[in-house]
Coordinates of C-alpha atoms in Angstrom, one line a residue:
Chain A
X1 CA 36.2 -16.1 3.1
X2 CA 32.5 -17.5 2.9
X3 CA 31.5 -19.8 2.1
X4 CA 27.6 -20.2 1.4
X5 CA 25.1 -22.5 0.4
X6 CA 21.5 -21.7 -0.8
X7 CA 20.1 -23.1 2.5
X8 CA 19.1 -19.8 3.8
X9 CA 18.0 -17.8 0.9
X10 CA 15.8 -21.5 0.5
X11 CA 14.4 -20.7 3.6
X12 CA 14.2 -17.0 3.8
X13 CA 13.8 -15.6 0.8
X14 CA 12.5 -18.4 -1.4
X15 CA 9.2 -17.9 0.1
X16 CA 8.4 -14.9 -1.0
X17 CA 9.4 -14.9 -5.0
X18 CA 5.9 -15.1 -5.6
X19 CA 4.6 -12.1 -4.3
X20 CA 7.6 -10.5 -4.9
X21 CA 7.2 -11.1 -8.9
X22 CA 3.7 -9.7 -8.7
X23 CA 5.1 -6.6 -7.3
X24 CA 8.0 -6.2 -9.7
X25 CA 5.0 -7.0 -12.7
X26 CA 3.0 -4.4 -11.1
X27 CA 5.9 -1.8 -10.6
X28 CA 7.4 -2.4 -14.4
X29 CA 4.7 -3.4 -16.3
X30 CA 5.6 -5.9 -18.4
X31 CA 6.3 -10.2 -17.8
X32 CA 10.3 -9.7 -19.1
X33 CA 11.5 -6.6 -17.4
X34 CA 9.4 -8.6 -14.5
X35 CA 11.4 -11.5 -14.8
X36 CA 14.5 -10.0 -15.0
X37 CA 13.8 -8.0 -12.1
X38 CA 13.4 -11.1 -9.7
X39 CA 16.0 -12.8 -11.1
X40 CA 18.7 -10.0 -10.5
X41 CA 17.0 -9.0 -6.5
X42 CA 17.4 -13.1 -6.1
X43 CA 20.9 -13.1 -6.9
X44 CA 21.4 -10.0 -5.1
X45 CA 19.8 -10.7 -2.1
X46 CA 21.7 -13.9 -2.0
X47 CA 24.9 -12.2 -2.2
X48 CA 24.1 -9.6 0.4
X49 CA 22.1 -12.4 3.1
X50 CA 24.8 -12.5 5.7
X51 CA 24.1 -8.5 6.1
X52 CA 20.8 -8.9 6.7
X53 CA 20.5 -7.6 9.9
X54 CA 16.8 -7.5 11.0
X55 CA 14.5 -10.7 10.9
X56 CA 12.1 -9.5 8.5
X57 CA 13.8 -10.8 5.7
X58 CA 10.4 -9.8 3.5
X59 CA 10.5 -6.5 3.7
X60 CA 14.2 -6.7 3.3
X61 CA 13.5 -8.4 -0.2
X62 CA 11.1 -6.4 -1.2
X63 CA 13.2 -3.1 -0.7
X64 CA 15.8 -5.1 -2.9
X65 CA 13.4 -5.9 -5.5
X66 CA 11.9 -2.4 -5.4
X67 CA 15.1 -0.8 -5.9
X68 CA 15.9 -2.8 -8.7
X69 CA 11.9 -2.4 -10.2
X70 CA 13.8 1.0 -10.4
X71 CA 16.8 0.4 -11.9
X72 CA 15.2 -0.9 -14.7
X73 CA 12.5 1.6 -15.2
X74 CA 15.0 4.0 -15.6
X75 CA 17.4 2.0 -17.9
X76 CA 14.1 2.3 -19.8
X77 CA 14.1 5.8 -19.3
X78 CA 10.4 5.5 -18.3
X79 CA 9.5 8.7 -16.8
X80 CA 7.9 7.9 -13.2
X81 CA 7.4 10.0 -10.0
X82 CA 9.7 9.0 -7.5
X83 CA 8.4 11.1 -5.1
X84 CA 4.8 12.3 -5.5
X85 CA 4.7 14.8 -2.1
X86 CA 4.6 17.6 -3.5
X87 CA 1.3 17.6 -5.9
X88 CA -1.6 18.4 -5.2
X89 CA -4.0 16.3 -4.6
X90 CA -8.1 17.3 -5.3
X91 CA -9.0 15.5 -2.0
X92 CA -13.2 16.1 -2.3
X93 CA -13.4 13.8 0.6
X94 CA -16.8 14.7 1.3
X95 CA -18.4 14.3 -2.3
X96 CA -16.2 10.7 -2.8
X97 CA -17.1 9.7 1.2
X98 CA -20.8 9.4 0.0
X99 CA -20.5 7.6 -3.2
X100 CA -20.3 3.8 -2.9
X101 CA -16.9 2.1 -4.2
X102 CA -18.0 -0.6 -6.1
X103 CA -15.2 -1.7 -8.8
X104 CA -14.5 -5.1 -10.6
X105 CA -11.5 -6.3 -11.0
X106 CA -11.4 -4.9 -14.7
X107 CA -11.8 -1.5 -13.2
X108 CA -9.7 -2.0 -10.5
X109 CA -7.2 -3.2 -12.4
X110 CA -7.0 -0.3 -15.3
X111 CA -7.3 2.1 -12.4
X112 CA -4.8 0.7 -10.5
X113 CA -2.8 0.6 -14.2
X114 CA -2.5 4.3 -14.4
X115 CA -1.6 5.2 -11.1
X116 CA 1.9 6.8 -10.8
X117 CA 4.2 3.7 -9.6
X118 CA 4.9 5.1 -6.4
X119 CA 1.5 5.3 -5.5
X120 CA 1.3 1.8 -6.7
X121 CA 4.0 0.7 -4.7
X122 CA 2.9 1.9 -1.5
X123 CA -0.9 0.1 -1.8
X124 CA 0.5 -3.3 -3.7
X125 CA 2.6 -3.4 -0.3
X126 CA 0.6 -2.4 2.1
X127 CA -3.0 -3.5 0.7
X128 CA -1.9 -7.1 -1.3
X129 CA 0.8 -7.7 1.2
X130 CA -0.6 -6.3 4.2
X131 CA 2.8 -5.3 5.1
X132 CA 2.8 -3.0 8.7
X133 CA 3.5 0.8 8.5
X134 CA 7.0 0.1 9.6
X135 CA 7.6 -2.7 7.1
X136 CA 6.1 -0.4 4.4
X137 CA 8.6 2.2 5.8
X138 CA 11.6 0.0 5.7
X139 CA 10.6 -1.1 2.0
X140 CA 10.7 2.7 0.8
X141 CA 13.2 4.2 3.0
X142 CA 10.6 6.9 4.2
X143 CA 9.6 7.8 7.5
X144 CA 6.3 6.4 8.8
X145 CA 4.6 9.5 8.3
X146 CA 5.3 9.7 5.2
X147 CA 4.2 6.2 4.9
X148 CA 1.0 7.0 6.5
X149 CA 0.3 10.3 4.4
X150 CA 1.5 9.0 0.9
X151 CA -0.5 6.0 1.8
X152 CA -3.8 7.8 2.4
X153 CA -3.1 10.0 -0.9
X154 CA -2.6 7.2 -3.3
X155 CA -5.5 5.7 -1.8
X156 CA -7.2 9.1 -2.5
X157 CA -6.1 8.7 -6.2
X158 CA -7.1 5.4 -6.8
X159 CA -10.4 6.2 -5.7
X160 CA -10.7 8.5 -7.9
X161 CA -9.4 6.8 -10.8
X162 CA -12.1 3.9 -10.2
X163 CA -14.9 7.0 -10.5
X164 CA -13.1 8.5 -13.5
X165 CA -13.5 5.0 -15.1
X166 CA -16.8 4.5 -14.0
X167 CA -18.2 7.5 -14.7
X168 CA -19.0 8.7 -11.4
X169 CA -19.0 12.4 -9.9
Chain B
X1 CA -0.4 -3.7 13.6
X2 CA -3.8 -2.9 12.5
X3 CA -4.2 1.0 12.9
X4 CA -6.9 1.0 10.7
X5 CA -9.8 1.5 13.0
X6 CA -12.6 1.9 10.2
X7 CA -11.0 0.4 7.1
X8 CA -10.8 2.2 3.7
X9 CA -13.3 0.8 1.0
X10 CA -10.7 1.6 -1.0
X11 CA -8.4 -0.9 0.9
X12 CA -11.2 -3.1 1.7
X13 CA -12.1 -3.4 -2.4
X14 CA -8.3 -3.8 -3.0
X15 CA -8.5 -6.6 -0.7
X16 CA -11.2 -8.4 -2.0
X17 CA -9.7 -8.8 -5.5
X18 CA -6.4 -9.1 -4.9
X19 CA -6.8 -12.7 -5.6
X20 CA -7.7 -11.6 -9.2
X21 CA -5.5 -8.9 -9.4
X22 CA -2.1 -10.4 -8.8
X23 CA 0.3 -11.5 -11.4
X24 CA 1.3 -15.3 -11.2
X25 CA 4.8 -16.3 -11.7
X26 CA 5.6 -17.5 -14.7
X27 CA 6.0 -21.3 -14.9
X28 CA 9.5 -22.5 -14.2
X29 CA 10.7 -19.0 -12.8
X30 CA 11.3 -19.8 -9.5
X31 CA 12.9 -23.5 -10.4
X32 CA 15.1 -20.7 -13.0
X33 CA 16.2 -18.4 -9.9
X34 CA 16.8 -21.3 -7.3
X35 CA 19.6 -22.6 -10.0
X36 CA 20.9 -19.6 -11.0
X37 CA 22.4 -19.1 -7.7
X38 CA 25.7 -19.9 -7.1
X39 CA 26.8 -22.8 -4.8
X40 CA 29.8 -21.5 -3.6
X41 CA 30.8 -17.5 -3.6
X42 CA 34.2 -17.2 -5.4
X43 CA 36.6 -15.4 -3.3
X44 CA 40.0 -17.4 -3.7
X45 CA 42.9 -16.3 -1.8
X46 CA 45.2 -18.0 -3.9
X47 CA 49.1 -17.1 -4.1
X48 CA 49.9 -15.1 -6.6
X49 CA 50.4 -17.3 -9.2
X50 CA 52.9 -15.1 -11.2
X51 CA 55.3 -15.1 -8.2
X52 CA 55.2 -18.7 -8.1
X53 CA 56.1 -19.7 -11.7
X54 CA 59.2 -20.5 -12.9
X55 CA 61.9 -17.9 -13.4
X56 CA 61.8 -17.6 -17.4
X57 CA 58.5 -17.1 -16.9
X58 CA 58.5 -14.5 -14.1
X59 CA 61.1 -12.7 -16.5
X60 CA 58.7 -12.7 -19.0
X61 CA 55.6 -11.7 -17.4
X62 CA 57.7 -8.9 -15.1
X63 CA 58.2 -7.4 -19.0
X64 CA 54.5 -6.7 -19.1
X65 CA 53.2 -7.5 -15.8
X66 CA 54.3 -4.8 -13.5
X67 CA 52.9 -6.1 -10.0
X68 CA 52.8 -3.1 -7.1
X69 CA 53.1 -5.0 -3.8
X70 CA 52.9 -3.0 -1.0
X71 CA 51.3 -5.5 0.9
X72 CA 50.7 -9.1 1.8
X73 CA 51.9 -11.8 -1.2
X74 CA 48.4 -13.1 -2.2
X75 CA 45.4 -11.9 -3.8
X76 CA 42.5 -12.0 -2.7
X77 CA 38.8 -11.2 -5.2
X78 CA 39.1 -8.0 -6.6
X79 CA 42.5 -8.6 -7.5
X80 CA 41.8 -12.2 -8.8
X81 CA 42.4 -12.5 -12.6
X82 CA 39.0 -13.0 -13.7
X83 CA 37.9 -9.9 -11.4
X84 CA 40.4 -8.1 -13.1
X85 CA 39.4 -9.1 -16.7
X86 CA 36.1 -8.2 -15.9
X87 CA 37.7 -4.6 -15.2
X88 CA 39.3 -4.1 -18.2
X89 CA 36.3 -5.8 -20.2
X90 CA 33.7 -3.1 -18.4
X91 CA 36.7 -0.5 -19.5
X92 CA 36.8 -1.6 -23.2
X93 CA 33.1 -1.9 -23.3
X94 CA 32.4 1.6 -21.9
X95 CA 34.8 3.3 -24.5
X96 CA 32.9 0.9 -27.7
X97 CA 29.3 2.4 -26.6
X98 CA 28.2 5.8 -27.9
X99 CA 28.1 7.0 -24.5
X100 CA 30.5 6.1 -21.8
X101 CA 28.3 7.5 -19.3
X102 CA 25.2 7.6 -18.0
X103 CA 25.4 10.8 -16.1
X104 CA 27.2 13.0 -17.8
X105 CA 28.8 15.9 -14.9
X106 CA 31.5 16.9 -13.9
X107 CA 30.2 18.0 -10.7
X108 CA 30.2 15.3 -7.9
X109 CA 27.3 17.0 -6.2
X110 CA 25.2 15.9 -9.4
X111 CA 27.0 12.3 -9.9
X112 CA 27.1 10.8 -6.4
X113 CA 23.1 11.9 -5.7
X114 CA 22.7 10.1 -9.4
X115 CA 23.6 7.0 -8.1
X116 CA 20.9 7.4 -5.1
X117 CA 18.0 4.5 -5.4
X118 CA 20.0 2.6 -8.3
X119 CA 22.4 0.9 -6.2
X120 CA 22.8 -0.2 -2.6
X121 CA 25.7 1.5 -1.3
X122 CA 26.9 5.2 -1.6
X123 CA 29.9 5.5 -3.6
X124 CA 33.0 7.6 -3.1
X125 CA 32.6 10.5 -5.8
X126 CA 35.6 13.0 -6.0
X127 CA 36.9 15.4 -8.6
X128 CA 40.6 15.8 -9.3
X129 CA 40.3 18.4 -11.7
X130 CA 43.3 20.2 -10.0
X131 CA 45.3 17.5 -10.7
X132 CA 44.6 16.8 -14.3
X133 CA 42.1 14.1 -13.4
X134 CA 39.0 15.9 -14.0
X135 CA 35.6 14.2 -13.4
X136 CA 33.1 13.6 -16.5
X137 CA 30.4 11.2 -15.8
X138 CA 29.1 8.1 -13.7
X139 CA 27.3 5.3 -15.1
X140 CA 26.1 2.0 -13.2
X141 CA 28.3 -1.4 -14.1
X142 CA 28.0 -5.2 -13.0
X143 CA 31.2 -6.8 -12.5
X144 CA 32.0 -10.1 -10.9
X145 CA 27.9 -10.7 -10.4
X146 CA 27.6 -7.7 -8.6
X147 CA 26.0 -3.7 -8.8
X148 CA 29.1 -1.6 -9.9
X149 CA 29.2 2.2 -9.5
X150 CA 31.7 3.3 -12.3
X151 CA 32.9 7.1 -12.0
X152 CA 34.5 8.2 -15.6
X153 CA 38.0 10.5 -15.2
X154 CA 39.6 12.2 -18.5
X155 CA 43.2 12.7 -18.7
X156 CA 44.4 14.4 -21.8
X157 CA 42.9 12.5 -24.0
X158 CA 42.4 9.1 -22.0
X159 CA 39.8 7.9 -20.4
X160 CA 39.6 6.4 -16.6
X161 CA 37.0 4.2 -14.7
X162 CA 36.9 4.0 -11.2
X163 CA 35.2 1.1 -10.0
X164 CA 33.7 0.8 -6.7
X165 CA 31.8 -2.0 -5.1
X166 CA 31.3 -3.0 -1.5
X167 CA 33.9 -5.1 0.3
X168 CA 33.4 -6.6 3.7
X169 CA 34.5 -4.0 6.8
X170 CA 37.2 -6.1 7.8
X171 CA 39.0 -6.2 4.5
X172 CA 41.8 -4.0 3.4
X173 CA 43.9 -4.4 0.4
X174 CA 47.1 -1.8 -0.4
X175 CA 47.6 -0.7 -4.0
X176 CA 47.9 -3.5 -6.6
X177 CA 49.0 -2.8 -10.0
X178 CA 48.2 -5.5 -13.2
X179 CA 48.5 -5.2 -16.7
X180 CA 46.2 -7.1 -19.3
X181 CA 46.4 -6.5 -23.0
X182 CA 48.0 -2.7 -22.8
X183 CA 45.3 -1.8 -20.2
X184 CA 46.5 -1.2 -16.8
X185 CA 44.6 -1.9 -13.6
X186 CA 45.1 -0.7 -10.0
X187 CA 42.9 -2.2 -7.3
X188 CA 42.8 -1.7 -3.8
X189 CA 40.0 -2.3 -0.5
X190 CA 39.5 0.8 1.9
X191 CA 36.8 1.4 4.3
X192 CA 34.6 -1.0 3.0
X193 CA 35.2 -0.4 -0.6
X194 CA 37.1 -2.4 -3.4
X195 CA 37.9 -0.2 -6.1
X196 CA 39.0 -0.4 -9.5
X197 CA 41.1 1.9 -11.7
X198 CA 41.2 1.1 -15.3
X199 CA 43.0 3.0 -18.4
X200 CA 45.3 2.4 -21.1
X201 CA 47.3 5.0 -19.2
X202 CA 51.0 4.4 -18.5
X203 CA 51.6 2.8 -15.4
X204 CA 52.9 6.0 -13.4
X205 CA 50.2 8.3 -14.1
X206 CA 47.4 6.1 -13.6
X207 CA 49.3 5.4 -10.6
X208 CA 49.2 9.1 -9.6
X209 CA 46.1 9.1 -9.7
X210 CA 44.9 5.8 -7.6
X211 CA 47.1 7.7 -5.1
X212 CA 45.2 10.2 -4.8
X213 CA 42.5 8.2 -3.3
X214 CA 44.8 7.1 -0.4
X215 CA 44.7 8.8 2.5

């Protein structure tokens, strides 16, 4: 039998509510489903602490939130690309390596908007958190290649979706 | 780790208005989560309290309370009462809703992959359509504050959920049998499991087929 107080989630997990809201926001799209989202990872994560077995208790929480982001998104039945490998991506590098990126945050937010939410996952952690590779890895169950490619792709797509929006090519 | 050598201006405008681009928790939500956690996690090991009452009232309750103990004297969570409600409640509840699944299969190569990404743990999935327990369906459940993997079993025309949730390593519970209002509940901890079956069954076949999941 265990018996627990809040002492460690306090201290582990507490810390990152905040940025872990903003990614459940950004991976539902919408303040209540947000809400609810951090509220069920919080109690989950508290339930599951004493299994926590590597230090990082962020990217631990994360991978809880993240999962339940999902959860929720599909009680909605929202259609969303769990796995965007296989498409194919109009790379251009060369043509989009000359043009300047120059976005507000209007743009960059709307662009960011439309993504798919996996490719929004994978930037929200690794560019707004600056989690590492491996962290990133840990978050989405993928191997670090993976990471690495899917990273570069959405980053692809983004920047493409900030020309799209402002007008560019 | 920094591996990137000459950043993205893609990362690098990210960066720059992150500030602007985050959502801020909404006033009061943290304070909300911090208190909706509980204090103490319930897991009594009390005596079974049926056992212990007074011999008019073990008569009575024996005449509706058919207790299958294999094992020690005590119960321990997922044989507590309130667990139990909660099983027969998620049970009830299933059967009221237009559909009692979510997945609806009766092949467990679709319904355990189903689960995948919706719930921390991989749950058991079998078929016992041999033995007149054939699989229909799967559907996600939250029972005593936790993620519950419900797996939905037809026979003749009843229906049976088999609850599954993750138990600690160490614990193991032999088959326990309780009845609540006409619903009959078996419950039992293997291999890191506590599982759950629920139907307004009679007590023998449901017990057939909560056999069939020990080894």
């Amino acid at each position: 039998m265990i018996r627990r107080d809040d002492t460690q989630f306090r201290k582990l997990i507490a810390p990152h509510l905040s940025a872990a809201y903003n990614l459940a926001r950004w991976l539902t799209g919408n303040d209540a489903d947000a809400a609810d989202v951090l509220q069920d990872s919080s109690l989950r994560a508290f339930r599951y602490l004493a299994s926590l077995q590597s230090d990082d208790a962020r990217a631990w929480f994360f991978q809880i939130v993240r999962n339940t982001a999902y959860t929720a998104l599909k009680r909605r039945k929202v259609t969303f690309e769990l796995d965007s490998d296989d498409e194919v991506v109009d790379e251009r590098p060369t043509a989009d390596a000359m043009l300047v990126i120059n976005a507000d945050s209007d743009i960059l937010r709307q662009a960011l908007s439309q993504l798919s939410v996996a490719d929004r996952e994978i930037l929200l952690l690794r560019e707004f958190e600056e989690l590492k590779y491996e962290e990133v890895a840990e978050v989405l169950q993928l191997p670090l290649g993976t990471v690495m490619s899917r990273l570069a792709r959405a980053r692809t797509r983004l920047k493409r979706a900030i020309l799209d929006r402002e007008g560019g090519i | 780790m920094k591996s990137d050598d000459v950043p993205d201006p893609v990362s690098t405008l990210l960066k720059q208005h992150r500030g602007d681009l985050r959502f801020a928790m909404p006033a009061g939500l943290k304070e909300q989560v911090l208190e909706s956690l509980p204090t103490r996690r319930p897991e009594p090991r009390t005596p079974l309290v049926w056992f212990s009452l007074g011999g008019g009232a073990v008569a009575a309750c024996l005449s509706f309370i058919l207790v299958f103990q294999l094992g020690r004297m005590s119960v321990s969570g997922p044989s507590s009462q309130t667990v139990v409600d909660e099983i027969v409640s998620a049970h009830v509840r299933s059967l009221m809703v237009a559909h009692i699944a979510d997945v609806d299969s009766t092949d467990q190569h679709t319904v355990k992959p189903w689960f995948e990404g919706k719930i921390d743990f991989a749950p058991m999935v079998r078929d016992f359509k041999n033995e007149g327990f054939p699989l229909t369906g799967g559907r996600l459940d939250y029972v005593n504050s936790r993620p519950t993997a419900a797996l939905i079993y037809k026979s003749n025309q009843h229906f049976i959920n088999l609850l599954q949730q993750p138990a600690p390593p160490s614990e193991q519970q032999r088959l326990q049998l309780q009845s609540i209002r006409g619903y009959q509940v078996f419950a039992w901890t293997k291999d890191g499991m506590h599982y759950w079956a629920v139907s307004d069954l009679n007590a023998g076949e449901l017990q057939r087929f909560a056999l069939l999941w020990q080894p």
